Amino acid sequence: MLPEPTESPERSRPSPAGFVAFVVPGTNKATKAAGDRAPSVACAAVPERFRAPTGTNDVLPPESRRWELLVDCFARLVERAGYGFVSTPVFEDAGVFSRVGESTDVVRKEMYDFEDKGGRRLALRPEGTAPVVRAWVQHRPPLPWKAWYVAPSFRYERPQAGRYRQHLQLGVEVLGTPDPDVDVEVISLAWDLYESLGLRRLLLLVNSLGDEVCKPPYLARLRAYLEARAPSLCEEHRERWADNPLRVLDCKRSACREATRDAPRMTDALCGPCGQHFDRVQEGLGALRIPFAIETRLVRGLDYYTRTTFEVQASALESAQNGVGGGGRYDGLAELLGGPPTAGIGFGTGVERILLACDAEGTFPVPHARLDAFVVDVTGGDVARDLTAELRRAGLACDRSFDERSMKAQFKAADRSGAVVVIVVGPDELASGSVKLQSLREEEADGQAVPRDAVLPALRARLGRS
C-alpha cells in the first residue's frame, strides 16, 4: 500500500524527465466543474487571451505534489513487473491514429490535427497506445517488450468534471505474446494501482471482442440486427450504425439501450481459441482474487481492440465520469502501422480522473509537508546558504529565505513551506558557533541549541532518521 501523502520527510525518486511540462498553464471553468479551487484575484486580472485554453488546467503546489506521488507510485508498481519507461513525441503523423480508428469519435470529432509548414498532416496524441506501438515498429526492440509511459493526451471534447482537452495519461503496453496470463497481469497492474491509492469502491468490467476469425461473422449478424431497428436508435447512431455497429452497443442513450436489449452477444459467438483465451483470463483474475463482472456491451472507444477488453469504474463518481481506466488486447495494431503481425495488450488511465475518485472516497489527500527543515538566518545569509547546501547534499529537503527578510517574515515563510523543523541563526548563535533547532509542528518554547558542526545528526534525530 502507498502511504498517505501527509508528512513526507523524504521525497520519492524524481518522476520521469519532462513531467512538469505535461501540465498546461491556466485556470478555467473546467477546473471549477471538477471541484478545483476558485481562481485567485491575480488570475482574475489576467486578460482572457493570456489564460490557458478552455479545457486545460494549472496544477500548482501543493496539489502538484500529489500528481508527482501518483506518477511515482505507478512507476514503482510497473517497474517491479519488468516494464521500462518509454517516451514518444506529443505529435505524430495523423495516419498513426486515423488508420486505427477512422470510424471512431476520437478520430472523426476529437483529434487535434493540423498541417505543418512542410505540408505534413500531423496530430496531437489523443491516446497513448498507438504511438508506443509505432515506436516498437520503428525501433524493433526484442520481444516480448514491456513498456510504460506518462504522457499528455489531447481531445477536443466538451470540458466537464474529469474530462478535459488535455489530460495526463499513464499506461502500460506489452508486445509480443498472446498469452492470456499477460492479460491478467495488465489488468492486475491497473487494479493494484487503484487499490494502492486507497480506492475501494471499484468495479472491473471485462469482455471479449473475438479475433479475425469470429469477429467478422458476428459483426454481420449485429449489422443485420441493427438494420431492422435503425429507426429506433438515437440520432447519432441512426446514421452511423453500419460503420461502427459495436459502438451502438456501448451507447448510453436510452433509445439505443432499448433497441439493443436483445442484440446478439460477442461472447456467444467466440471461436474455440477465443473462448479458451477468455476463460483463461477469467480463471487468472479469480486466482488473484480480483472481482470482476462480464459486460457484453463493453467495446472501448477505438477500433483496434481484439479479444480481451476491460474497464475499471469508480462507483463513487457519477456514471458519466466513473471510468478511471481501461484497455485491452490489440493483436493486429502493429501490422496496421507497418510492422509484422504482433500480439499486444495494454491499459491507460487518466491522472485527473483518478484524483477525482480519490477525492470522492476521501483517500490520497494533498500532502501537508514537503520540507524537513527551513533555515531562518538574520545574520546576512551566509550561514543559511552554506547550511542549506550541506543538508541538501546529505539527502534532506531544506529551504531558506532570501533578500534579508525579518525573522518574523522568515518564520511565516517556513510555516508556509510545510517544514518540520526550523533552524534559527541569529546574532547570538553566530557568535557562539551554534544554531537553534525548533519544531514547527509541535509546541516548543525555546528550541534546542546545537553546535554548528552537529546540525546534521541532531536534525536527523529529530526527524527520526538517526
Tab-separated table of C-alpha atoms in Angstrom:
chain	number	residue	atom	x	y	z
A	1	MET	CA	0.000	0.000	0.000
A	2	LEU	CA	1.180	3.508	-0.751
A	3	PRO	CA	1.266	5.565	2.476
A	4	GLU	CA	-0.984	8.573	2.789
A	5	PRO	CA	0.992	11.575	1.441
A	6	THR	CA	0.776	13.708	4.590
A	7	GLU	CA	4.029	14.258	6.464
A	8	SER	CA	6.553	13.266	3.794
A	9	PRO	CA	10.056	13.565	5.279
A	10	GLU	CA	11.795	12.108	2.250
A	11	ARG	CA	10.870	12.921	-1.328
A	12	SER	CA	10.434	9.864	-3.511
A	13	ARG	CA	12.599	9.476	-6.575
A	14	PRO	CA	12.016	12.003	-9.360
A	15	SER	CA	9.282	11.395	-11.883
A	16	PRO	CA	10.327	10.766	-15.499
A	17	ALA	CA	12.002	13.657	-17.272
A	18	GLY	CA	9.577	16.185	-18.661
A	19	PHE	CA	6.747	15.508	-16.205
A	20	VAL	CA	6.395	19.177	-15.255
A	21	ALA	CA	5.990	20.112	-18.912
A	22	PHE	CA	2.988	17.797	-19.096
A	23	VAL	CA	0.835	20.322	-17.191
A	24	VAL	CA	-0.688	23.113	-19.270
A	25	PRO	CA	-0.982	26.516	-17.547
A	26	GLY	CA	-4.382	28.003	-16.895
A	27	THR	CA	-7.458	28.080	-14.700
A	28	ASN	CA	-10.874	27.983	-16.284
A	29	LYS	CA	-14.458	26.866	-15.999
A	30	ALA	CA	-13.492	23.240	-16.494
A	31	THR	CA	-11.430	23.244	-13.320
A	32	LYS	CA	-14.343	24.697	-11.359
A	33	ALA	CA	-16.585	21.959	-12.699
A	34	ALA	CA	-14.123	19.421	-11.376
A	35	GLY	CA	-14.343	20.930	-7.908
A	36	ASP	CA	-10.992	22.689	-8.007
A	37	ARG	CA	-10.315	25.833	-6.079
A	38	ALA	CA	-11.571	29.116	-7.480
A	39	PRO	CA	-9.052	31.242	-9.387
A	40	SER	CA	-7.087	33.744	-7.361
A	41	VAL	CA	-7.530	37.503	-7.610
A	42	ALA	CA	-4.282	37.642	-9.571
A	43	CYS	CA	-5.669	35.146	-12.071
A	44	ALA	CA	-8.877	37.140	-12.443
A	45	ALA	CA	-6.800	40.135	-13.543
A	46	VAL	CA	-5.158	38.212	-16.402
A	47	PRO	CA	-6.602	39.135	-19.823
A	48	GLU	CA	-8.738	36.366	-21.296
A	49	ARG	CA	-6.373	35.847	-24.232
A	50	PHE	CA	-3.480	35.083	-21.881
A	51	ARG	CA	-5.315	32.448	-19.878
A	52	ALA	CA	-4.926	28.810	-20.753
A	53	PRO	CA	-7.241	27.402	-23.424
A	54	THR	CA	-10.601	26.069	-22.332
A	55	GLY	CA	-10.335	22.525	-21.050
A	56	THR	CA	-6.799	22.771	-19.636
A	57	ASN	CA	-5.603	23.193	-16.060
A	58	ASP	CA	-2.991	24.768	-13.860
A	59	VAL	CA	-1.585	22.254	-11.378
A	60	LEU	CA	0.342	24.101	-8.673
A	61	PRO	CA	1.872	23.151	-5.315
A	62	PRO	CA	0.783	21.579	-3.068
A	63	GLU	CA	-1.680	19.785	-5.403
A	64	SER	CA	1.099	19.109	-7.919
A	65	ARG	CA	2.944	17.090	-5.261
A	66	ARG	CA	0.026	14.679	-5.266
A	67	TRP	CA	0.439	14.283	-9.035
A	68	GLU	CA	4.140	13.534	-8.543
A	69	LEU	CA	3.381	10.949	-5.873
A	70	LEU	CA	0.772	9.271	-8.070
A	71	VAL	CA	3.129	9.047	-11.054
A	72	ASP	CA	5.897	7.768	-8.794
A	73	CYS	CA	3.594	5.146	-7.284
A	74	PHE	CA	2.677	3.967	-10.785
A	75	ALA	CA	6.312	3.881	-11.919
A	76	ARG	CA	7.399	1.790	-8.935
A	77	LEU	CA	4.490	-0.601	-9.396
A	78	VAL	CA	5.082	-1.330	-13.084
A	79	GLU	CA	8.877	-1.342	-12.926
A	80	ARG	CA	8.675	-4.093	-10.301
A	81	ALA	CA	6.861	-6.062	-13.003
A	82	GLY	CA	9.630	-5.520	-15.561
A	83	TYR	CA	8.235	-2.572	-17.540
A	84	GLY	CA	10.581	0.115	-18.867
A	85	PHE	CA	9.775	3.789	-19.392
A	86	VAL	CA	9.187	4.937	-22.979
A	87	SER	CA	8.642	8.476	-24.272
A	88	THR	CA	7.115	9.281	-27.668
A	89	PRO	CA	6.502	12.641	-29.395
A	90	VAL	CA	3.483	14.721	-28.439
A	91	PHE	CA	2.543	14.818	-32.134
A	92	GLU	CA	2.615	12.046	-34.734
A	93	ASP	CA	1.754	11.593	-38.374
A	94	ALA	CA	-2.045	11.793	-38.349
A	95	GLY	CA	-2.188	8.397	-40.035
A	96	VAL	CA	-0.920	6.730	-36.865
A	97	PHE	CA	-4.333	7.458	-35.380
A	98	SER	CA	-6.647	7.662	-38.396
A	99	ARG	CA	-5.639	4.208	-39.673
A	100	VAL	CA	-6.633	2.565	-36.400
A	101	GLY	CA	-9.883	4.391	-35.731
A	102	GLU	CA	-11.397	6.098	-38.778
A	103	SER	CA	-14.974	5.395	-37.669
A	104	THR	CA	-14.486	6.471	-34.041
A	105	ASP	CA	-15.363	9.781	-32.408
A	106	VAL	CA	-11.758	10.094	-31.219
A	107	VAL	CA	-10.567	10.399	-34.831
A	108	ARG	CA	-13.639	11.899	-36.526
A	109	LYS	CA	-14.512	14.612	-33.987
A	110	GLU	CA	-11.964	14.936	-31.189
A	111	MET	CA	-8.481	14.736	-32.701
A	112	TYR	CA	-6.368	17.890	-32.898
A	113	ASP	CA	-4.798	17.594	-36.354
A	114	PHE	CA	-3.016	20.189	-38.481
A	115	GLU	CA	-0.737	20.659	-41.473
A	116	ASP	CA	2.801	21.782	-40.677
A	117	LYS	CA	4.955	24.117	-42.766
A	118	GLY	CA	6.260	21.168	-44.753
A	119	GLY	CA	2.784	20.078	-45.766
A	120	ARG	CA	2.743	17.049	-43.471
A	121	ARG	CA	-0.527	16.130	-41.747
A	122	LEU	CA	0.196	15.800	-38.024
A	123	ALA	CA	-1.957	15.184	-34.964
A	124	LEU	CA	-1.552	15.770	-31.253
A	125	ARG	CA	-1.641	12.452	-29.436
A	126	PRO	CA	-5.271	11.596	-28.459
A	127	GLU	CA	-4.256	8.351	-26.704
A	128	GLY	CA	-1.111	6.503	-25.703
A	129	THR	CA	-1.216	3.045	-27.254
A	130	ALA	CA	-0.787	3.745	-30.978
A	131	PRO	CA	2.349	5.932	-30.501
A	132	VAL	CA	4.025	3.300	-28.314
A	133	VAL	CA	3.260	0.561	-30.832
A	134	ARG	CA	4.531	2.827	-33.630
A	135	ALA	CA	7.769	3.263	-31.652
A	136	TRP	CA	8.162	-0.504	-31.387
A	137	VAL	CA	7.529	-0.940	-35.124
A	138	GLN	CA	10.173	1.696	-35.877
A	139	HIS	CA	12.906	0.524	-33.488
A	140	ARG	CA	12.101	-3.195	-33.030
A	141	PRO	CA	13.395	-3.878	-29.509
A	142	PRO	CA	13.405	-7.600	-28.623
A	143	LEU	CA	10.112	-9.317	-27.838
A	144	PRO	CA	8.347	-9.612	-25.518
A	145	TRP	CA	8.540	-5.865	-24.930
A	146	LYS	CA	7.033	-4.355	-21.775
A	147	ALA	CA	6.781	-0.557	-21.684
A	148	TRP	CA	5.127	2.097	-19.550
A	149	TYR	CA	4.527	5.774	-20.224
A	150	VAL	CA	3.260	9.006	-18.728
A	151	ALA	CA	2.073	11.381	-21.414
A	152	PRO	CA	-0.283	14.288	-22.079
A	153	SER	CA	-3.144	13.410	-24.416
A	154	PHE	CA	-5.365	15.820	-26.314
A	155	ARG	CA	-9.007	15.532	-27.366
A	156	TYR	CA	-11.411	18.242	-28.450
A	157	GLU	CA	-14.201	17.399	-26.024
A	158	ARG	CA	-16.749	19.416	-24.101
A	159	PRO	CA	-14.932	20.172	-20.833
A	160	GLN	CA	-16.573	18.805	-17.704
A	161	ALA	CA	-15.550	17.189	-14.446
A	162	GLY	CA	-12.933	14.552	-15.196
A	163	ARG	CA	-12.933	15.245	-18.942
A	164	TYR	CA	-10.508	17.798	-20.369
A	165	ARG	CA	-8.995	18.767	-23.700
A	166	GLN	CA	-5.615	17.894	-22.258
A	167	HIS	CA	-5.232	15.175	-19.671
A	168	LEU	CA	-2.261	13.287	-18.265
A	169	GLN	CA	-2.379	9.604	-19.115
A	170	LEU	CA	-0.469	6.744	-17.514
A	171	GLY	CA	-0.296	3.390	-19.239
A	172	VAL	CA	1.486	0.141	-19.980
A	173	GLU	CA	1.848	-1.877	-23.184
A	174	VAL	CA	3.084	-5.443	-23.723
A	175	LEU	CA	4.019	-6.564	-27.235
A	176	GLY	CA	4.998	-9.987	-28.483
A	177	THR	CA	2.893	-12.536	-26.592
A	178	PRO	CA	-0.736	-13.691	-26.952
A	179	ASP	CA	-0.634	-15.497	-23.586
A	180	PRO	CA	-3.863	-14.784	-21.630
A	181	ASP	CA	-1.801	-14.622	-18.440
A	182	VAL	CA	-0.359	-11.357	-19.784
A	183	ASP	CA	-3.913	-10.010	-19.988
A	184	VAL	CA	-4.318	-10.917	-16.321
A	185	GLU	CA	-1.024	-9.202	-15.438
A	186	VAL	CA	-2.005	-5.981	-17.199
A	187	ILE	CA	-5.436	-5.906	-15.563
A	188	SER	CA	-3.915	-6.644	-12.152
A	189	LEU	CA	-1.455	-3.750	-12.524
A	190	ALA	CA	-4.349	-1.356	-13.093
A	191	TRP	CA	-6.270	-2.834	-10.171
A	192	ASP	CA	-3.252	-2.722	-7.850
A	193	LEU	CA	-2.613	0.936	-8.725
A	194	TYR	CA	-6.106	1.989	-7.708
A	195	GLU	CA	-6.063	-0.085	-4.535
A	196	SER	CA	-2.628	1.279	-3.546
A	197	LEU	CA	-4.131	4.776	-3.626
A	198	GLY	CA	-6.843	3.702	-1.196
A	199	LEU	CA	-9.687	3.313	-3.707
A	200	ARG	CA	-12.154	0.625	-2.653
A	201	ARG	CA	-15.424	1.324	-4.481
A	202	LEU	CA	-14.240	-0.186	-7.755
A	203	LEU	CA	-15.919	-2.287	-10.426
A	204	LEU	CA	-13.935	-4.233	-13.028
A	205	LEU	CA	-15.808	-5.000	-16.251
A	206	VAL	CA	-14.390	-7.459	-18.802
A	207	ASN	CA	-15.448	-8.640	-22.240
A	208	SER	CA	-14.020	-10.376	-25.297
A	209	LEU	CA	-14.321	-8.967	-28.815
A	210	GLY	CA	-13.054	-12.077	-30.592
A	211	ASP	CA	-10.488	-12.101	-33.385
A	212	GLU	CA	-10.241	-12.057	-37.172
A	213	VAL	CA	-11.934	-15.471	-37.313
A	214	CYS	CA	-15.059	-14.967	-35.197
A	215	LYS	CA	-15.476	-11.190	-35.149
A	216	PRO	CA	-16.438	-10.611	-38.854
A	217	PRO	CA	-19.386	-13.079	-38.860
A	218	TYR	CA	-20.551	-11.655	-35.547
A	219	LEU	CA	-20.458	-8.109	-36.954
A	220	ALA	CA	-22.523	-9.282	-39.930
A	221	ARG	CA	-25.166	-10.655	-37.548
A	222	LEU	CA	-25.095	-7.472	-35.492
A	223	ARG	CA	-25.500	-5.265	-38.580
A	224	ALA	CA	-28.497	-7.314	-39.702
A	225	TYR	CA	-29.997	-6.935	-36.237
A	226	LEU	CA	-29.404	-3.168	-36.185
A	227	GLU	CA	-30.661	-2.611	-39.725
A	228	ALA	CA	-34.129	-3.733	-38.687
A	229	ARG	CA	-34.033	-1.387	-35.695
A	230	ALA	CA	-32.179	1.603	-37.142
A	231	PRO	CA	-35.184	3.982	-36.910
A	232	SER	CA	-35.313	3.324	-33.151
A	233	LEU	CA	-31.674	4.217	-32.496
A	234	CYS	CA	-30.504	7.570	-31.151
A	235	GLU	CA	-29.931	10.328	-33.696
A	236	GLU	CA	-26.163	9.826	-33.833
A	237	HIS	CA	-26.245	6.075	-34.413
A	238	ARG	CA	-29.256	6.141	-36.711
A	239	GLU	CA	-26.850	7.313	-39.416
A	240	ARG	CA	-23.663	5.525	-38.314
A	241	TRP	CA	-24.697	2.072	-37.114
A	242	ALA	CA	-23.355	0.344	-40.240
A	243	ASP	CA	-19.898	1.967	-39.957
A	244	ASN	CA	-19.308	1.025	-36.336
A	245	PRO	CA	-22.025	-1.302	-35.037
A	246	LEU	CA	-20.146	-2.134	-31.828
A	247	ARG	CA	-20.374	1.486	-30.703
A	248	VAL	CA	-24.177	1.197	-30.732
A	249	LEU	CA	-23.901	-1.450	-28.019
A	250	ASP	CA	-21.786	0.925	-25.943
A	251	CYS	CA	-24.148	3.897	-26.376
A	252	LYS	CA	-25.570	5.096	-23.052
A	253	ARG	CA	-28.684	6.755	-24.526
A	254	SER	CA	-31.973	5.097	-23.652
A	255	ALA	CA	-33.058	4.711	-27.296
A	256	CYS	CA	-30.014	2.617	-28.169
A	257	ARG	CA	-30.174	0.716	-24.888
A	258	GLU	CA	-33.755	-0.305	-25.545
A	259	ALA	CA	-33.180	-1.122	-29.222
A	260	THR	CA	-30.211	-3.387	-28.448
A	261	ARG	CA	-31.659	-5.112	-25.402
A	262	ASP	CA	-31.780	-8.474	-27.230
A	263	ALA	CA	-28.818	-7.875	-29.559
A	264	PRO	CA	-26.507	-10.825	-30.289
A	265	ARG	CA	-23.559	-11.000	-27.901
A	266	MET	CA	-19.956	-11.414	-28.951
A	267	THR	CA	-19.288	-13.760	-26.041
A	268	ASP	CA	-21.834	-16.191	-27.540
A	269	ALA	CA	-20.064	-16.092	-30.921
A	270	LEU	CA	-16.451	-16.630	-29.836
A	271	CYS	CA	-14.496	-19.242	-31.750
A	272	GLY	CA	-12.811	-22.051	-29.818
A	273	PRO	CA	-9.416	-20.354	-29.300
A	274	CYS	CA	-11.012	-17.021	-28.311
A	275	GLY	CA	-13.367	-18.751	-25.888
A	276	GLN	CA	-10.474	-20.619	-24.291
A	277	HIS	CA	-8.466	-17.389	-24.083
A	278	PHE	CA	-11.328	-15.568	-22.336
A	279	ASP	CA	-11.869	-18.480	-19.940
A	280	ARG	CA	-8.189	-18.385	-19.016
A	281	VAL	CA	-8.367	-14.631	-18.315
A	282	GLN	CA	-11.331	-15.147	-16.000
A	283	GLU	CA	-9.567	-18.002	-14.212
A	284	GLY	CA	-6.491	-15.817	-13.697
A	285	LEU	CA	-8.473	-12.930	-12.259
A	286	GLY	CA	-10.219	-15.329	-9.906
A	287	ALA	CA	-6.902	-16.807	-8.789
A	288	LEU	CA	-5.641	-13.299	-7.940
A	289	ARG	CA	-8.902	-12.546	-6.118
A	290	ILE	CA	-9.708	-9.606	-8.346
A	291	PRO	CA	-13.514	-9.278	-8.517
A	292	PHE	CA	-14.974	-8.705	-11.975
A	293	ALA	CA	-18.187	-8.770	-13.975
A	294	ILE	CA	-18.661	-9.714	-17.628
A	295	GLU	CA	-20.138	-6.781	-19.565
A	296	THR	CA	-21.025	-7.820	-23.107
A	297	ARG	CA	-21.616	-4.193	-24.146
A	298	LEU	CA	-18.044	-3.170	-23.327
A	299	VAL	CA	-16.245	-2.391	-26.598
A	300	ARG	CA	-13.840	0.514	-25.818
A	301	GLY	CA	-13.524	3.634	-27.966
A	302	LEU	CA	-11.049	2.629	-30.685
A	303	ASP	CA	-11.266	0.081	-33.493
A	304	TYR	CA	-8.064	-1.870	-32.877
A	305	TYR	CA	-9.193	-3.963	-29.896
A	306	THR	CA	-9.406	-7.769	-30.146
A	307	ARG	CA	-10.232	-10.428	-27.601
A	308	THR	CA	-9.905	-9.103	-24.028
A	309	THR	CA	-11.238	-5.634	-23.249
A	310	PHE	CA	-11.720	-4.213	-19.776
A	311	GLU	CA	-12.658	-1.085	-17.868
A	312	VAL	CA	-12.360	-0.118	-14.205
A	313	GLN	CA	-15.145	2.080	-12.874
A	314	ALA	CA	-15.177	4.110	-9.656
A	315	SER	CA	-18.604	3.780	-8.056
A	316	ALA	CA	-18.053	6.956	-6.032
A	317	LEU	CA	-18.230	9.034	-9.234
A	318	GLU	CA	-21.231	9.849	-11.390
A	319	SER	CA	-21.790	7.425	-14.259
A	320	ALA	CA	-20.712	9.949	-16.913
A	321	GLN	CA	-17.216	10.143	-15.425
A	322	ASN	CA	-16.801	6.900	-13.498
A	323	GLY	CA	-14.420	5.159	-15.897
A	324	VAL	CA	-10.997	5.656	-14.314
A	325	GLY	CA	-9.104	3.426	-16.717
A	326	GLY	CA	-9.279	0.588	-19.177
A	327	GLY	CA	-7.676	-1.193	-22.064
A	328	GLY	CA	-7.468	-4.470	-23.877
A	329	ARG	CA	-5.760	-6.627	-26.445
A	330	TYR	CA	-4.837	-5.297	-29.908
A	331	ASP	CA	-3.216	-8.175	-31.762
A	332	GLY	CA	-3.458	-6.505	-35.189
A	333	LEU	CA	-2.295	-2.984	-34.356
A	334	ALA	CA	1.420	-3.393	-35.116
A	335	GLU	CA	0.570	-4.763	-38.562
A	336	LEU	CA	-1.728	-1.789	-39.249
A	337	LEU	CA	1.219	0.506	-38.501
A	338	GLY	CA	3.583	-1.240	-40.898
A	339	GLY	CA	5.067	-3.899	-38.653
A	340	PRO	CA	4.855	-7.690	-38.621
A	341	PRO	CA	1.850	-9.432	-37.032
A	342	THR	CA	2.481	-8.948	-33.316
A	343	ALA	CA	0.268	-9.621	-30.314
A	344	GLY	CA	-0.237	-6.740	-27.900
A	345	ILE	CA	-2.186	-5.623	-24.851
A	346	GLY	CA	-2.198	-2.552	-22.609
A	347	PHE	CA	-4.180	-0.149	-20.490
A	348	GLY	CA	-4.394	3.588	-19.932
A	349	THR	CA	-5.625	5.643	-17.002
A	350	GLY	CA	-6.059	9.381	-16.503
A	351	VAL	CA	-4.459	11.155	-13.550
A	352	GLU	CA	-7.263	13.720	-13.281
A	353	ARG	CA	-9.980	11.056	-13.189
A	354	ILE	CA	-8.084	9.001	-10.601
A	355	LEU	CA	-7.758	12.017	-8.316
A	356	LEU	CA	-11.469	12.792	-8.669
A	357	ALA	CA	-12.194	9.257	-7.485
A	358	CYS	CA	-9.737	9.653	-4.601
A	359	ASP	CA	-11.426	12.896	-3.555
A	360	ALA	CA	-14.843	11.225	-3.711
A	361	GLU	CA	-13.641	8.424	-1.426
A	362	GLY	CA	-11.608	10.725	0.834
A	363	THR	CA	-8.292	8.995	0.164
A	364	PHE	CA	-4.827	10.001	-1.100
A	365	PRO	CA	-5.114	13.612	0.147
A	366	VAL	CA	-2.990	16.599	-0.802
A	367	PRO	CA	0.277	16.271	1.173
A	368	HIS	CA	0.812	18.744	4.007
A	369	ALA	CA	4.575	18.713	4.470
A	370	ARG	CA	7.267	18.996	1.834
A	371	LEU	CA	10.423	20.032	3.713
A	372	ASP	CA	12.467	18.553	6.517
A	373	ALA	CA	13.934	21.903	7.542
A	374	PHE	CA	13.828	25.625	6.839
A	375	VAL	CA	16.796	27.856	7.724
A	376	VAL	CA	15.925	31.230	9.271
A	377	ASP	CA	19.024	33.454	9.166
A	378	VAL	CA	19.056	37.137	10.184
A	379	THR	CA	22.851	37.471	10.138
A	380	GLY	CA	23.349	38.186	6.456
A	381	GLY	CA	22.547	34.841	4.858
A	382	ASP	CA	25.986	33.216	4.590
A	383	VAL	CA	25.173	30.556	7.198
A	384	ALA	CA	21.810	29.863	5.556
A	385	ARG	CA	23.498	29.451	2.174
A	386	ASP	CA	26.127	27.022	3.452
A	387	LEU	CA	23.846	25.076	5.795
A	388	THR	CA	21.093	24.657	3.213
A	389	ALA	CA	23.577	23.265	0.687
A	390	GLU	CA	25.068	20.911	3.296
A	391	LEU	CA	21.692	19.482	4.304
A	392	ARG	CA	20.542	19.024	0.719
A	393	ARG	CA	23.745	17.147	-0.137
A	394	ALA	CA	23.042	14.891	2.841
A	395	GLY	CA	19.679	13.969	1.320
A	396	LEU	CA	17.406	16.204	3.393
A	397	ALA	CA	14.744	18.513	1.974
A	398	CYS	CA	15.684	22.037	3.033
A	399	ASP	CA	14.941	25.636	2.011
A	400	ARG	CA	15.656	29.199	3.158
A	401	SER	CA	14.553	32.803	2.633
A	402	PHE	CA	16.340	35.390	0.534
A	403	ASP	CA	16.535	39.206	0.453
A	404	GLU	CA	17.472	39.628	4.170
A	405	ARG	CA	13.899	39.468	5.405
A	406	SER	CA	12.966	39.885	9.077
A	407	MET	CA	12.845	36.887	11.392
A	408	LYS	CA	9.043	37.163	11.601
A	409	ALA	CA	8.719	37.123	7.813
A	410	GLN	CA	11.094	34.166	7.550
A	411	PHE	CA	9.115	32.203	10.149
A	412	LYS	CA	5.953	32.814	8.113
A	413	ALA	CA	7.740	31.524	5.021
A	414	ALA	CA	8.892	28.475	6.978
A	415	ASP	CA	5.340	27.762	8.083
A	416	ARG	CA	4.027	28.075	4.523
A	417	SER	CA	6.706	25.678	3.280
A	418	GLY	CA	5.410	22.869	5.464
A	419	ALA	CA	8.833	22.339	7.049
A	420	VAL	CA	9.021	20.104	10.113
A	421	VAL	CA	11.935	21.907	11.796
A	422	VAL	CA	13.205	25.488	11.702
A	423	ILE	CA	16.952	26.078	12.016
A	424	VAL	CA	17.445	29.546	13.524
A	425	VAL	CA	20.636	31.556	13.029
A	426	GLY	CA	20.644	34.829	14.969
A	427	PRO	CA	23.443	37.092	16.265
A	428	ASP	CA	23.838	35.031	19.460
A	429	GLU	CA	24.027	31.757	17.539
A	430	LEU	CA	26.509	33.226	15.074
A	431	ALA	CA	28.759	34.416	17.907
A	432	SER	CA	28.705	31.043	19.688
A	433	GLY	CA	29.105	28.919	16.542
A	434	SER	CA	25.764	27.246	17.052
A	435	VAL	CA	22.216	27.157	15.661
A	436	LYS	CA	18.813	26.577	17.255
A	437	LEU	CA	16.517	23.750	16.148
A	438	GLN	CA	12.832	24.405	16.739
A	439	SER	CA	9.807	22.332	15.793
A	440	LEU	CA	7.112	23.942	13.655
A	441	ARG	CA	4.649	21.095	14.162
A	442	GLU	CA	4.812	20.732	17.953
A	443	GLU	CA	4.763	23.134	20.882
A	444	GLU	CA	8.355	24.028	21.769
A	445	ALA	CA	9.218	27.086	23.828
A	446	ASP	CA	12.913	27.746	23.308
A	447	GLY	CA	14.203	25.198	20.837
A	448	GLN	CA	17.438	23.210	21.041
A	449	ALA	CA	20.879	24.816	20.801
A	450	VAL	CA	23.197	22.693	18.665
A	451	PRO	CA	26.862	23.256	17.692
A	452	ARG	CA	27.188	24.182	14.042
A	453	ASP	CA	29.121	21.010	13.195
A	454	ALA	CA	26.482	18.799	14.868
A	455	VAL	CA	23.437	20.101	12.996
A	456	LEU	CA	23.079	17.121	10.664
A	457	PRO	CA	22.954	14.327	13.297
A	458	ALA	CA	20.767	16.451	15.592
A	459	LEU	CA	18.314	17.177	12.785
A	460	ARG	CA	18.196	13.535	11.734
A	461	ALA	CA	17.465	12.549	15.328
A	462	ARG	CA	14.538	14.975	15.449
A	463	LEU	CA	13.210	13.587	12.186
A	464	GLY	CA	13.520	10.021	13.445
A	465	ARG	CA	16.239	9.137	10.966
A	466	SER	CA	19.272	8.840	13.230
